[in-house]
Amino acid sequence: MTPNQELNRVEVCFTPCDFHQYEEGFDLIVVIDVLRATSAICTAIEYGVKGIIPLATLEEAREYKEKGYIVAAERNGAIVQGFDIGNSPYAYMKPELKGKTIALTTTNGTKAIRISEQKKTVVIGSLNNLKSLCNWLVKQKRDVLVLASGWKDKFNLEDTICGGAITDTLLKSGQFTSEEDSSVAAKFIYRSAKENMFAYLKASSHRRRLRALDLNADVSYCLTPNILSAIPILKNGIIVPLEVVVEEMM
Ligand code: MLT
């Protein structure tokens, strides 16, 4: 940092219902839902899915199905009856989805994306794309608000860990500062969890829920940092690869 250079802020909002308390002054939002919506979205975009339409409700999902779209729907961790795909990142690696646009509704993640859609820039974060996302965020020289999707408007541990990882990384760049206690708490939770996130989350609610659904492999995948480089971004209501937006601006 050069002398007199102003620091940007990075803050973590723990739940969508707190968003209105944090959002003022932020026009760059990172939405995270580590288990599993945003990890699945990052995977889909990395593996060549053209776009993802985030939907808040099952009614909207059914309408998109009637229109002929490929539609993915998850509630409480399970695939909703009548839909082919849910929220497993592995489902989005399939070659037949390459180049396709998929409509997606999930319990919390897609709702959080929709809550922030009025903002100038909404990008999708996860542990999987942590490094490339943070490198990009540092270059933006803008204030960053990380919105955790939580669980049904309640705090959750896995999104807090990811929010803390983003905060810790941006603070270490020397170009950011945090003012909110939520951001400080997220950073310290990340630091105590980072050596073994899978074990740290053992008693957490969604880890228990996914374990009961025999989805531990998904959890391991979602908790693996830096295996993806894609940065998905919301553009006109559709999540696309960041390069698409950058190319259009050039
Ligand atoms: C959500 O949006 O709440 C989740 O991603 C739930 C899940 O599928 O694990």
Coordinates of N, CA and C and ligand atoms in Angstrom, one line a residue:
M1 N 0.8 -1.2 0.0 CA 0.0 0.0 0.0 C 0.9 1.3 0.0
T2 N 0.5 2.2 -0.8 CA 1.3 3.5 -0.8 C 0.7 4.4 0.3
P3 N 1.5 5.3 0.8 CA 1.0 6.2 1.9 C -0.2 7.0 1.4
N4 N -1.1 7.2 2.3 CA -2.4 7.9 2.0 C -3.4 7.1 1.2
Q5 N -3.0 5.9 0.7 CA -4.0 5.1 0.0 C -5.1 4.7 0.9
E6 N -6.4 5.0 0.5 CA -7.5 4.6 1.3 C -7.8 3.1 1.3
L7 N -8.0 2.6 2.5 CA -8.3 1.1 2.5 C -9.8 0.9 2.2
N8 N -10.0 -0.2 1.5 CA -11.4 -0.7 1.3 C -11.9 -1.5 2.4
R9 N -13.2 -1.6 2.5 CA -13.8 -2.5 3.6 C -14.1 -3.9 3.1
V10 N -13.9 -4.9 4.0 CA -14.5 -6.2 3.7 C -15.3 -6.5 5.0
E11 N -16.6 -6.9 4.8 CA -17.4 -7.2 5.9 C -18.2 -8.5 5.6
V12 N -18.6 -9.2 6.7 CA -19.3 -10.4 6.5 C -20.7 -10.2 7.2
C13 N -21.8 -10.5 6.4 CA -23.1 -10.5 6.9 C -23.5 -12.0 7.1
F14 N -23.9 -12.4 8.3 CA -24.1 -13.8 8.6 C -25.4 -14.4 8.0
T15 N -26.4 -13.6 7.8 CA -27.7 -14.2 7.3 C -28.4 -13.2 6.3
P16 N -29.2 -13.7 5.4 CA -29.9 -12.9 4.5 C -30.8 -11.9 5.2
C17 N -31.4 -12.3 6.4 CA -32.3 -11.4 7.1 C -31.6 -10.2 7.7
D18 N -30.2 -10.3 7.8 CA -29.5 -9.1 8.3 C -28.9 -8.2 7.2
F19 N -29.2 -8.7 5.9 CA -28.6 -8.0 4.8 C -28.9 -6.5 4.8
H20 N -30.1 -6.1 5.1 CA -30.5 -4.7 5.1 C -29.7 -3.9 6.2
Q21 N -29.2 -4.5 7.2 CA -28.4 -3.8 8.2 C -27.0 -3.6 7.8
Y22 N -26.5 -4.3 6.7 CA -25.1 -4.2 6.3 C -24.9 -3.6 4.9
E23 N -26.0 -3.7 4.1 CA -25.8 -3.4 2.7 C -25.4 -2.0 2.3
E24 N -25.8 -1.0 3.1 CA -25.6 0.4 2.7 C -24.2 0.7 2.4
G25 N -24.0 1.3 1.2 CA -22.6 1.7 0.8 C -21.9 0.6 0.1
F26 N -22.4 -0.6 0.0 CA -21.7 -1.7 -0.7 C -22.4 -2.0 -2.0
D27 N -21.7 -2.0 -3.1 CA -22.3 -2.4 -4.4 C -21.5 -3.6 -5.0
L28 N -20.6 -4.2 -4.2 CA -20.0 -5.4 -4.7 C -20.3 -6.5 -3.6
I29 N -21.1 -7.5 -4.0 CA -21.5 -8.5 -3.0 C -21.0 -9.9 -3.4
V30 N -20.4 -10.6 -2.5 CA -20.0 -12.0 -2.7 C -21.0 -12.9 -2.0
V31 N -21.8 -13.7 -2.7 CA -22.8 -14.6 -2.0 C -22.1 -15.9 -1.9
I32 N -22.2 -16.5 -0.6 CA -21.7 -17.8 -0.4 C -22.7 -18.7 0.3
D33 N -22.7 -20.0 -0.2 CA -23.5 -21.0 0.4 C -22.6 -22.3 0.2
V34 N -21.7 -22.4 1.1 CA -20.6 -23.5 0.9 C -21.2 -24.9 0.8
L35 N -22.2 -25.2 1.7 CA -22.9 -26.5 1.6 C -24.4 -26.3 1.1
R36 N -24.6 -26.3 -0.2 CA -23.7 -26.6 -1.3 C -23.9 -25.7 -2.5
A37 N -24.9 -24.8 -2.4 CA -25.4 -24.1 -3.6 C -24.3 -23.4 -4.3
T38 N -23.5 -22.6 -3.6 CA -22.5 -21.8 -4.4 C -21.3 -22.6 -4.8
S39 N -21.0 -23.7 -4.1 CA -20.0 -24.6 -4.5 C -20.4 -25.3 -5.8
A40 N -21.7 -25.7 -5.9 CA -22.3 -26.3 -7.1 C -22.3 -25.3 -8.2
I41 N -22.6 -24.1 -8.0 CA -22.6 -23.1 -9.1 C -21.2 -22.8 -9.6
C42 N -20.3 -22.7 -8.7 CA -18.9 -22.5 -9.2 C -18.4 -23.7 -10.0
T43 N -18.8 -24.9 -9.5 CA -18.4 -26.1 -10.3 C -19.1 -26.1 -11.7
A44 N -20.3 -25.8 -11.7 CA -21.1 -25.8 -13.0 C -20.4 -24.8 -14.0
I45 N -20.1 -23.6 -13.5 CA -19.5 -22.6 -14.4 C -18.1 -23.1 -14.9
E46 N -17.3 -23.7 -13.9 CA -16.0 -24.1 -14.3 C -16.0 -25.3 -15.3
Y47 N -17.1 -26.1 -15.2 CA -17.2 -27.3 -16.1 C -17.9 -26.9 -17.4
G48 N -18.2 -25.7 -17.6 CA -18.7 -25.3 -18.9 C -20.2 -25.0 -19.1
V49 N -20.9 -25.1 -17.9 CA -22.4 -24.7 -18.0 C -22.4 -23.2 -18.4
K50 N -23.3 -22.9 -19.4 CA -23.3 -21.5 -19.9 C -23.8 -20.5 -19.0
G51 N -24.9 -20.9 -18.3 CA -25.5 -19.9 -17.3 C -26.4 -20.6 -16.3
I52 N -26.6 -20.0 -15.2 CA -27.5 -20.5 -14.2 C -28.5 -19.4 -13.8
I53 N -29.8 -19.7 -13.9 CA -30.8 -18.8 -13.5 C -31.2 -19.1 -12.0
P54 N -30.9 -18.2 -11.1 CA -31.2 -18.5 -9.7 C -32.6 -18.1 -9.4
L55 N -33.4 -19.1 -8.9 CA -34.8 -18.9 -8.6 C -35.1 -19.0 -7.1
A56 N -35.9 -18.2 -6.6 CA -36.2 -18.2 -5.1 C -37.2 -19.3 -4.8
T57 N -38.2 -19.6 -5.7 CA -39.3 -20.5 -5.2 C -39.4 -21.7 -6.2
L58 N -40.1 -22.8 -5.6 CA -40.4 -24.0 -6.4 C -41.4 -23.7 -7.5
E59 N -42.3 -22.7 -7.2 CA -43.3 -22.3 -8.2 C -42.6 -21.8 -9.5
E60 N -41.6 -20.9 -9.3 CA -40.8 -20.4 -10.4 C -40.1 -21.6 -11.1
A61 N -39.6 -22.5 -10.3 CA -38.9 -23.6 -10.9 C -39.8 -24.5 -11.8
R62 N -41.0 -24.7 -11.4 CA -42.0 -25.5 -12.2 C -42.3 -24.7 -13.5
E63 N -42.4 -23.4 -13.4 CA -42.7 -22.6 -14.6 C -41.6 -22.7 -15.6
Y64 N -40.3 -22.7 -15.1 CA -39.2 -22.9 -16.0 C -39.2 -24.3 -16.6
K65 N -39.6 -25.2 -15.9 CA -39.6 -26.6 -16.4 C -40.7 -26.7 -17.5
E66 N -41.8 -26.1 -17.3 CA -42.8 -26.1 -18.4 C -42.3 -25.4 -19.6
K67 N -41.5 -24.4 -19.4 CA -40.9 -23.6 -20.6 C -39.9 -24.5 -21.3
G68 N -39.5 -25.6 -20.7 CA -38.5 -26.5 -21.4 C -37.1 -26.4 -20.9
Y69 N -36.9 -25.6 -19.9 CA -35.5 -25.5 -19.3 C -35.1 -26.8 -18.6
I70 N -33.8 -27.0 -18.5 CA -33.3 -27.9 -17.5 C -33.4 -27.2 -16.1
V71 N -34.0 -27.9 -15.2 CA -34.3 -27.2 -13.9 C -33.7 -28.1 -12.8
A72 N -33.0 -27.5 -11.9 CA -32.5 -28.2 -10.7 C -33.2 -27.6 -9.5
A73 N -33.6 -28.5 -8.5 CA -34.3 -28.0 -7.4 C -33.9 -28.8 -6.1
E74 N -33.6 -28.1 -5.1 CA -33.2 -28.8 -3.8 C -34.0 -28.1 -2.7
R75 N -34.5 -28.9 -1.8 CA -35.0 -28.4 -0.5 C -34.6 -29.3 0.6
N76 N -34.1 -28.7 1.7 CA -33.6 -29.4 2.9 C -32.6 -30.5 2.5
G77 N -31.8 -30.2 1.5 CA -30.7 -31.1 1.1 C -31.0 -32.1 0.1
A78 N -32.3 -32.4 -0.1 CA -32.7 -33.4 -1.1 C -33.2 -32.8 -2.4
I79 N -33.1 -33.7 -3.5 CA -33.7 -33.3 -4.8 C -35.2 -33.3 -4.6
V80 N -35.8 -32.2 -5.1 CA -37.3 -32.1 -5.0 C -37.9 -33.1 -6.1
Q81 N -38.9 -33.8 -5.7 CA -39.6 -34.7 -6.6 C -40.0 -34.0 -7.8
G82 N -39.8 -34.6 -9.0 CA -40.2 -34.0 -10.2 C -39.1 -33.3 -10.9
F83 N -37.9 -33.2 -10.3 CA -36.8 -32.5 -10.9 C -35.6 -33.5 -11.0
D84 N -34.7 -33.3 -12.0 CA -33.7 -34.3 -12.2 C -32.4 -34.1 -11.4
I85 N -32.2 -32.8 -11.2 CA -30.9 -32.5 -10.6 C -31.2 -31.7 -9.3
G86 N -30.3 -31.9 -8.3 CA -30.4 -31.1 -7.0 C -29.2 -30.2 -6.9
N87 N -28.5 -30.4 -5.8 CA -27.5 -29.4 -5.5 C -26.1 -30.0 -5.3
S88 N -25.9 -31.3 -5.8 CA -24.6 -31.9 -5.7 C -23.7 -31.3 -6.7
P89 N -22.5 -30.8 -6.3 CA -21.6 -30.3 -7.3 C -21.2 -31.3 -8.3
Y90 N -21.2 -32.6 -8.0 CA -20.8 -33.6 -8.9 C -21.8 -33.7 -10.1
A91 N -23.1 -33.4 -9.8 CA -24.1 -33.4 -10.9 C -23.8 -32.4 -12.0
Y92 N -23.0 -31.4 -11.7 CA -22.8 -30.3 -12.6 C -21.5 -30.5 -13.4
M93 N -20.9 -31.6 -13.2 CA -19.6 -31.9 -14.0 C -19.9 -32.7 -15.2
K94 N -21.2 -33.0 -15.5 CA -21.5 -33.9 -16.6 C -21.4 -33.2 -17.9
P95 N -20.7 -33.9 -18.9 CA -20.4 -33.3 -20.2 C -21.7 -32.8 -20.9
E96 N -22.8 -33.5 -20.7 CA -24.1 -33.1 -21.4 C -24.6 -31.8 -20.9
L97 N -24.1 -31.2 -19.8 CA -24.6 -29.9 -19.3 C -23.8 -28.8 -19.9
K98 N -22.7 -29.1 -20.6 CA -21.8 -28.1 -21.1 C -22.6 -27.2 -22.1
G99 N -22.4 -25.9 -22.0 CA -23.1 -25.0 -22.9 C -24.6 -24.8 -22.7
K100 N -25.1 -25.4 -21.6 CA -26.5 -25.3 -21.3 C -26.8 -24.3 -20.3
T101 N -28.0 -23.7 -20.3 CA -28.5 -22.8 -19.2 C -29.4 -23.6 -18.3
I102 N -29.2 -23.5 -17.0 CA -29.9 -24.3 -16.1 C -30.6 -23.4 -15.1
A103 N -31.9 -23.6 -14.8 CA -32.6 -22.9 -13.8 C -32.4 -23.6 -12.5
L104 N -32.1 -22.9 -11.4 CA -31.8 -23.6 -10.1 C -32.5 -22.9 -8.9
T105 N -33.1 -23.7 -8.1 CA -33.7 -23.2 -6.8 C -33.2 -24.1 -5.7
T106 N -32.7 -23.4 -4.6 CA -32.2 -24.1 -3.5 C -32.8 -23.5 -2.2
T107 N -32.6 -24.2 -1.1 CA -33.2 -23.8 0.2 C -32.8 -22.4 0.5
N108 N -31.5 -22.1 0.5 CA -31.0 -20.8 0.9 C -30.2 -20.0 -0.1
G109 N -29.3 -20.7 -0.8 CA -28.3 -20.1 -1.7 C -28.9 -19.2 -2.7
T110 N -29.9 -19.8 -3.5 CA -30.4 -19.0 -4.6 C -31.3 -17.8 -4.1
K111 N -31.9 -18.0 -2.9 CA -32.6 -16.9 -2.3 C -31.7 -15.7 -2.0
A112 N -30.5 -16.0 -1.4 CA -29.5 -15.0 -1.0 C -29.1 -14.3 -2.3
I113 N -28.9 -15.0 -3.4 CA -28.5 -14.4 -4.6 C -29.5 -13.4 -5.1
R114 N -30.8 -13.8 -5.0 CA -31.9 -13.0 -5.4 C -32.0 -11.7 -4.5
I115 N -31.8 -11.9 -3.2 CA -31.9 -10.7 -2.3 C -30.9 -9.7 -2.7
S116 N -29.7 -10.1 -3.2 CA -28.7 -9.1 -3.6 C -28.7 -8.6 -5.0
E117 N -29.7 -9.1 -5.8 CA -29.6 -8.9 -7.3 C -29.7 -7.4 -7.7
Q118 N -30.1 -6.5 -6.8 CA -30.2 -5.1 -7.2 C -28.8 -4.4 -7.2
K119 N -27.9 -5.1 -6.6 CA -26.5 -4.5 -6.5 C -25.8 -4.5 -7.8
K120 N -24.9 -3.5 -7.9 CA -24.1 -3.4 -9.2 C -23.4 -4.7 -9.6
T121 N -22.7 -5.3 -8.6 CA -21.9 -6.5 -8.9 C -22.2 -7.5 -7.9
V122 N -22.7 -8.7 -8.3 CA -22.9 -9.9 -7.4 C -22.1 -11.0 -8.0
V123 N -21.1 -11.5 -7.2 CA -20.3 -12.6 -7.6 C -20.5 -13.8 -6.6
I124 N -20.2 -15.0 -7.1 CA -20.5 -16.2 -6.4 C -19.2 -16.8 -5.8
G125 N -19.2 -17.0 -4.5 CA -18.0 -17.4 -3.8 C -18.2 -18.8 -3.1
S126 N -17.0 -19.4 -2.9 CA -17.1 -20.7 -2.2 C -15.6 -21.0 -1.7
L127 N -15.4 -22.0 -1.0 CA -14.0 -22.4 -0.7 C -13.3 -22.9 -1.9
N128 N -14.1 -23.5 -2.8 CA -13.5 -24.1 -4.0 C -12.8 -23.0 -4.9
N129 N -13.4 -21.8 -5.0 CA -12.7 -20.8 -5.8 C -12.1 -19.7 -5.0
L130 N -11.8 -20.0 -3.8 CA -11.3 -18.9 -2.8 C -10.2 -18.1 -3.4
K131 N -9.1 -18.7 -3.9 CA -7.9 -18.0 -4.2 C -8.2 -17.1 -5.5
S132 N -8.8 -17.6 -6.5 CA -9.0 -16.8 -7.7 C -10.0 -15.7 -7.4
L133 N -11.0 -16.0 -6.6 CA -12.0 -14.9 -6.2 C -11.3 -13.8 -5.4
C134 N -10.5 -14.2 -4.4 CA -9.8 -13.1 -3.6 C -8.8 -12.3 -4.5
N135 N -8.1 -13.0 -5.3 CA -7.2 -12.3 -6.2 C -7.9 -11.2 -7.0
W136 N -9.1 -11.6 -7.5 CA -9.9 -10.7 -8.3 C -10.4 -9.6 -7.4
L137 N -10.9 -9.9 -6.3 CA -11.5 -8.9 -5.3 C -10.4 -7.8 -5.0
V138 N -9.2 -8.2 -4.8 CA -8.1 -7.3 -4.4 C -8.0 -6.3 -5.5
K139 N -8.0 -6.8 -6.8 CA -7.8 -5.9 -7.9 C -9.0 -4.9 -8.2
Q140 N -10.1 -5.2 -7.6 CA -11.3 -4.3 -7.9 C -11.2 -2.9 -7.1
K141 N -10.4 -2.9 -6.0 CA -10.3 -1.7 -5.2 C -11.7 -1.1 -4.9
R142 N -12.6 -2.0 -4.4 CA -13.9 -1.6 -4.0 C -14.2 -2.3 -2.6
D143 N -15.2 -1.7 -1.9 CA -15.7 -2.3 -0.7 C -16.4 -3.6 -1.0
V144 N -16.2 -4.6 -0.2 CA -16.8 -5.9 -0.5 C -17.6 -6.4 0.7
L145 N -18.9 -6.7 0.4 CA -19.7 -7.3 1.4 C -20.0 -8.8 1.1
V146 N -19.6 -9.7 2.0 CA -19.8 -11.1 1.9 C -21.1 -11.5 2.5
L147 N -22.0 -12.0 1.7 CA -23.4 -12.4 2.2 C -23.4 -13.9 2.4
A148 N -23.5 -14.4 3.6 CA -23.6 -15.8 3.9 C -25.1 -16.2 3.8
S149 N -25.4 -17.3 3.1 CA -26.8 -17.7 2.9 C -27.4 -18.2 4.2
G150 N -26.5 -18.8 5.1 CA -27.1 -19.3 6.3 C -28.0 -20.5 6.1
W151 N -28.8 -20.7 7.1 CA -29.8 -21.8 7.0 C -31.2 -21.2 7.5
K152 N -32.1 -21.0 6.5 CA -33.4 -20.5 6.8 C -33.3 -19.2 7.7
D153 N -32.5 -18.3 7.3 CA -32.2 -17.0 7.9 C -31.5 -17.1 9.3
K154 N -31.0 -18.3 9.6 CA -30.2 -18.5 10.8 C -28.7 -18.6 10.4
F155 N -27.8 -18.2 11.4 CA -26.4 -18.3 11.3 C -26.0 -19.8 10.9
N156 N -25.0 -19.9 10.1 CA -24.4 -21.3 10.0 C -22.9 -21.2 10.0
L157 N -22.3 -22.3 10.3 CA -20.8 -22.3 10.6 C -20.0 -22.4 9.3
E158 N -20.5 -23.2 8.3 CA -19.7 -23.3 7.1 C -19.5 -22.0 6.3
D159 N -20.6 -21.3 6.2 CA -20.5 -20.0 5.5 C -19.7 -19.0 6.2
T160 N -19.8 -19.1 7.6 CA -19.0 -18.2 8.4 C -17.5 -18.5 8.2
I161 N -17.1 -19.7 8.1 CA -15.7 -20.1 7.8 C -15.3 -19.5 6.5
C162 N -16.1 -19.7 5.5 CA -15.7 -19.2 4.1 C -15.7 -17.7 4.1
G163 N -16.6 -17.0 4.8 CA -16.6 -15.5 4.9 C -15.3 -15.1 5.6
G164 N -15.0 -15.9 6.6 CA -13.7 -15.6 7.4 C -12.5 -15.8 6.5
A165 N -12.5 -16.8 5.7 CA -11.4 -17.0 4.8 C -11.2 -15.9 3.8
I166 N -12.3 -15.4 3.2 CA -12.2 -14.3 2.3 C -11.7 -13.0 3.1
T167 N -12.3 -12.8 4.2 CA -11.9 -11.6 5.0 C -10.4 -11.7 5.4
D168 N -10.0 -12.8 5.9 CA -8.6 -13.0 6.3 C -7.6 -12.7 5.1
T169 N -8.0 -13.3 3.9 CA -7.1 -13.1 2.7 C -7.1 -11.7 2.3
L170 N -8.3 -11.0 2.3 CA -8.3 -9.6 1.8 C -7.5 -8.7 2.8
L171 N -7.7 -9.0 4.1 CA -7.0 -8.2 5.1 C -5.5 -8.3 4.9
K172 N -5.0 -9.6 4.6 CA -3.6 -9.8 4.5 C -3.0 -9.1 3.3
S173 N -3.9 -8.7 2.3 CA -3.4 -8.0 1.1 C -2.9 -6.6 1.5
G174 N -3.3 -6.2 2.7 CA -3.0 -4.8 3.2 C -3.8 -3.7 2.6
Q175 N -4.8 -4.1 1.7 CA -5.6 -3.1 1.1 C -7.0 -3.0 1.7
F176 N -7.3 -3.8 2.7 CA -8.7 -3.8 3.3 C -8.6 -3.6 4.8
T177 N -9.8 -3.2 5.3 CA -10.0 -3.1 6.7 C -11.4 -3.7 7.0
S178 N -11.6 -4.1 8.2 CA -13.0 -4.5 8.6 C -13.4 -3.8 9.9
E179 N -14.7 -3.4 10.0 CA -15.1 -2.7 11.1 C -16.1 -3.5 12.0
E180 N -16.8 -4.4 11.3 CA -17.9 -5.1 12.0 C -17.4 -6.3 12.8
D181 N -18.0 -6.5 14.0 CA -17.6 -7.7 14.8 C -17.9 -9.0 14.1
S182 N -18.9 -9.0 13.2 CA -19.2 -10.3 12.5 C -18.0 -10.7 11.6
S183 N -17.3 -9.7 11.1 CA -16.2 -9.9 10.2 C -15.0 -10.4 11.0
V184 N -14.8 -9.8 12.2 CA -13.7 -10.2 13.1 C -14.0 -11.7 13.6
A185 N -15.2 -11.9 13.9 CA -15.6 -13.3 14.4 C -15.4 -14.3 13.3
A186 N -15.8 -14.0 12.1 CA -15.7 -14.9 11.0 C -14.2 -15.2 10.7
K187 N -13.4 -14.2 10.8 CA -11.9 -14.4 10.6 C -11.4 -15.4 11.6
F188 N -11.7 -15.2 12.9 CA -11.2 -16.0 13.9 C -11.7 -17.5 13.9
I189 N -13.0 -17.6 13.5 CA -13.6 -18.9 13.3 C -12.8 -19.7 12.2
Y190 N -12.6 -18.9 11.1 CA -11.9 -19.5 9.9 C -10.5 -20.0 10.4
R191 N -9.8 -19.1 11.2 CA -8.4 -19.5 11.6 C -8.4 -20.7 12.5
S192 N -9.5 -20.9 13.3 CA -9.4 -22.1 14.2 C -9.9 -23.3 13.4
A193 N -10.6 -23.1 12.3 CA -11.2 -24.3 11.6 C -10.3 -24.7 10.4
K194 N -9.4 -23.9 9.9 CA -8.8 -24.1 8.6 C -8.0 -25.4 8.4
E195 N -7.4 -25.9 9.5 CA -6.6 -27.0 9.4 C -7.4 -28.3 9.1
N196 N -8.6 -28.3 9.6 CA -9.5 -29.5 9.4 C -10.9 -29.1 9.4
M197 N -11.4 -28.5 8.3 CA -12.8 -28.0 8.3 C -13.8 -29.1 8.5
F198 N -13.5 -30.2 7.9 CA -14.5 -31.4 7.9 C -14.7 -31.8 9.4
A199 N -13.7 -31.9 10.1 CA -13.8 -32.3 11.5 C -14.4 -31.1 12.3
Y200 N -14.0 -29.9 12.1 CA -14.5 -28.7 12.8 C -16.1 -28.7 12.7
L201 N -16.5 -29.0 11.5 CA -18.0 -28.9 11.2 C -18.8 -30.1 11.7
K202 N -18.1 -31.1 12.3 CA -18.7 -32.4 12.6 C -20.1 -32.2 13.2
A203 N -20.3 -31.3 14.2 CA -21.6 -31.2 14.9 C -22.5 -30.2 14.3
S204 N -22.0 -29.5 13.2 CA -22.9 -28.4 12.6 C -24.1 -29.0 12.0
S205 N -25.1 -28.1 11.9 CA -26.5 -28.6 11.5 C -26.5 -29.2 10.1
H206 N -25.9 -28.5 9.1 CA -26.1 -28.9 7.8 C -25.2 -30.1 7.5
R207 N -24.1 -30.2 8.2 CA -23.2 -31.4 8.0 C -24.0 -32.6 8.5
R208 N -24.7 -32.4 9.6 CA -25.5 -33.6 10.1 C -26.6 -33.9 9.1
R209 N -27.2 -32.9 8.6 CA -28.3 -33.1 7.7 C -27.8 -33.9 6.4
L210 N -26.7 -33.4 5.9 CA -26.1 -34.0 4.7 C -25.6 -35.4 5.0
R211 N -25.1 -35.6 6.2 CA -24.6 -37.0 6.6 C -25.8 -38.0 6.6
A212 N -26.9 -37.5 7.1 CA -28.1 -38.4 7.1 C -28.6 -38.7 5.7
L213 N -28.3 -37.8 4.8 CA -28.6 -38.1 3.4 C -27.5 -38.8 2.6
D214 N -26.5 -39.3 3.3 CA -25.4 -40.0 2.7 C -24.6 -39.1 1.7
L215 N -24.4 -37.9 2.1 CA -23.8 -36.9 1.1 C -22.4 -36.4 1.7
N216 N -21.7 -37.2 2.4 CA -20.4 -36.8 2.9 C -19.4 -36.5 1.8
A217 N -19.5 -37.2 0.7 CA -18.6 -36.9 -0.4 C -18.8 -35.5 -0.9
D218 N -20.0 -35.0 -1.0 CA -20.3 -33.6 -1.4 C -19.7 -32.7 -0.4
V219 N -19.8 -33.0 0.9 CA -19.3 -32.1 1.9 C -17.8 -32.0 1.8
S220 N -17.1 -33.1 1.6 CA -15.6 -33.1 1.5 C -15.2 -32.3 0.3
Y221 N -15.9 -32.4 -0.8 CA -15.6 -31.6 -2.0 C -15.8 -30.1 -1.7
C222 N -16.9 -29.8 -1.2 CA -17.3 -28.4 -0.9 C -16.3 -27.7 0.1
L223 N -15.7 -28.5 0.9 CA -14.7 -28.0 1.9 C -13.3 -28.0 1.4
T224 N -13.1 -28.3 0.1 CA -11.7 -28.3 -0.4 C -11.4 -27.0 -1.1
P225 N -10.5 -26.2 -0.5 CA -10.2 -24.9 -1.1 C -9.4 -25.0 -2.4
N226 N -9.7 -24.0 -3.2 CA -8.8 -23.7 -4.4 C -8.7 -24.8 -5.4
I227 N -9.8 -25.5 -5.7 CA -9.8 -26.6 -6.7 C -10.4 -26.0 -8.0
L228 N -11.0 -24.8 -7.9 CA -11.7 -24.2 -9.1 C -11.1 -22.8 -9.3
S229 N -11.2 -22.3 -10.5 CA -10.7 -20.9 -10.7 C -11.9 -20.0 -11.2
A230 N -13.0 -20.6 -11.6 CA -14.1 -19.9 -12.1 C -14.6 -18.8 -11.1
I231 N -15.0 -17.6 -11.6 CA -15.7 -16.7 -10.8 C -17.0 -16.4 -11.5
P232 N -18.1 -17.0 -10.9 CA -19.4 -16.7 -11.5 C -19.9 -15.4 -11.1
I233 N -20.6 -14.7 -12.0 CA -21.1 -13.3 -11.8 C -22.5 -13.2 -12.3
L234 N -23.4 -12.5 -11.6 CA -24.8 -12.3 -12.0 C -24.9 -11.2 -13.0
K235 N -25.5 -11.5 -14.1 CA -25.6 -10.5 -15.2 C -27.1 -10.6 -15.7
N236 N -27.8 -9.6 -15.6 CA -29.2 -9.6 -16.1 C -30.0 -10.8 -15.6
G237 N -29.8 -11.2 -14.3 CA -30.6 -12.3 -13.7 C -30.0 -13.7 -14.0
I238 N -28.9 -13.8 -14.8 CA -28.3 -15.1 -15.0 C -26.9 -15.1 -14.5
I239 N -26.5 -16.2 -13.9 CA -25.1 -16.3 -13.4 C -24.3 -16.9 -14.6
V240 N -23.2 -16.1 -15.0 CA -22.4 -16.5 -16.1 C -20.9 -16.4 -15.7
P241 N -20.0 -17.0 -16.5 CA -18.6 -16.8 -16.1 C -18.1 -15.3 -16.2
L242 N -17.3 -14.9 -15.3 CA -16.8 -13.5 -15.3 C -16.3 -13.1 -16.6
E243 N -15.6 -14.0 -17.3 CA -15.0 -13.6 -18.6 C -16.0 -13.1 -19.6
V244 N -17.2 -13.6 -19.5 CA -18.3 -13.2 -20.5 C -18.5 -11.7 -20.3
V245 N -18.6 -11.3 -19.0 CA -18.9 -9.9 -18.7 C -17.7 -9.0 -19.1
V246 N -16.5 -9.5 -18.8 CA -15.3 -8.7 -19.1 C -15.2 -8.5 -20.6
E247 N -15.4 -9.6 -21.4 CA -15.3 -9.5 -22.8 C -16.3 -8.5 -23.4
E248 N -17.5 -8.5 -22.9 CA -18.5 -7.6 -23.4 C -18.1 -6.1 -23.1
M249 N -17.4 -5.9 -22.0 CA -17.0 -4.5 -21.7 C -15.9 -4.0 -22.5
M250 N -15.1 -5.0 -23.2 CA -14.0 -4.6 -24.0 C -14.3 -4.2 -25.4
Ligands
MLT1 C1 -29.1 -24.3 0.2 O1 -29.2 -23.6 -0.7 O2 -29.6 -24.2 1.3 C2 -28.1 -25.5 0.2 O3 -27.2 -25.4 -0.8 C3 -28.6 -26.8 0.7 C4 -28.0 -28.0 0.1 O4 -28.3 -28.5 -1.0 O5 -27.1 -28.6 0.7

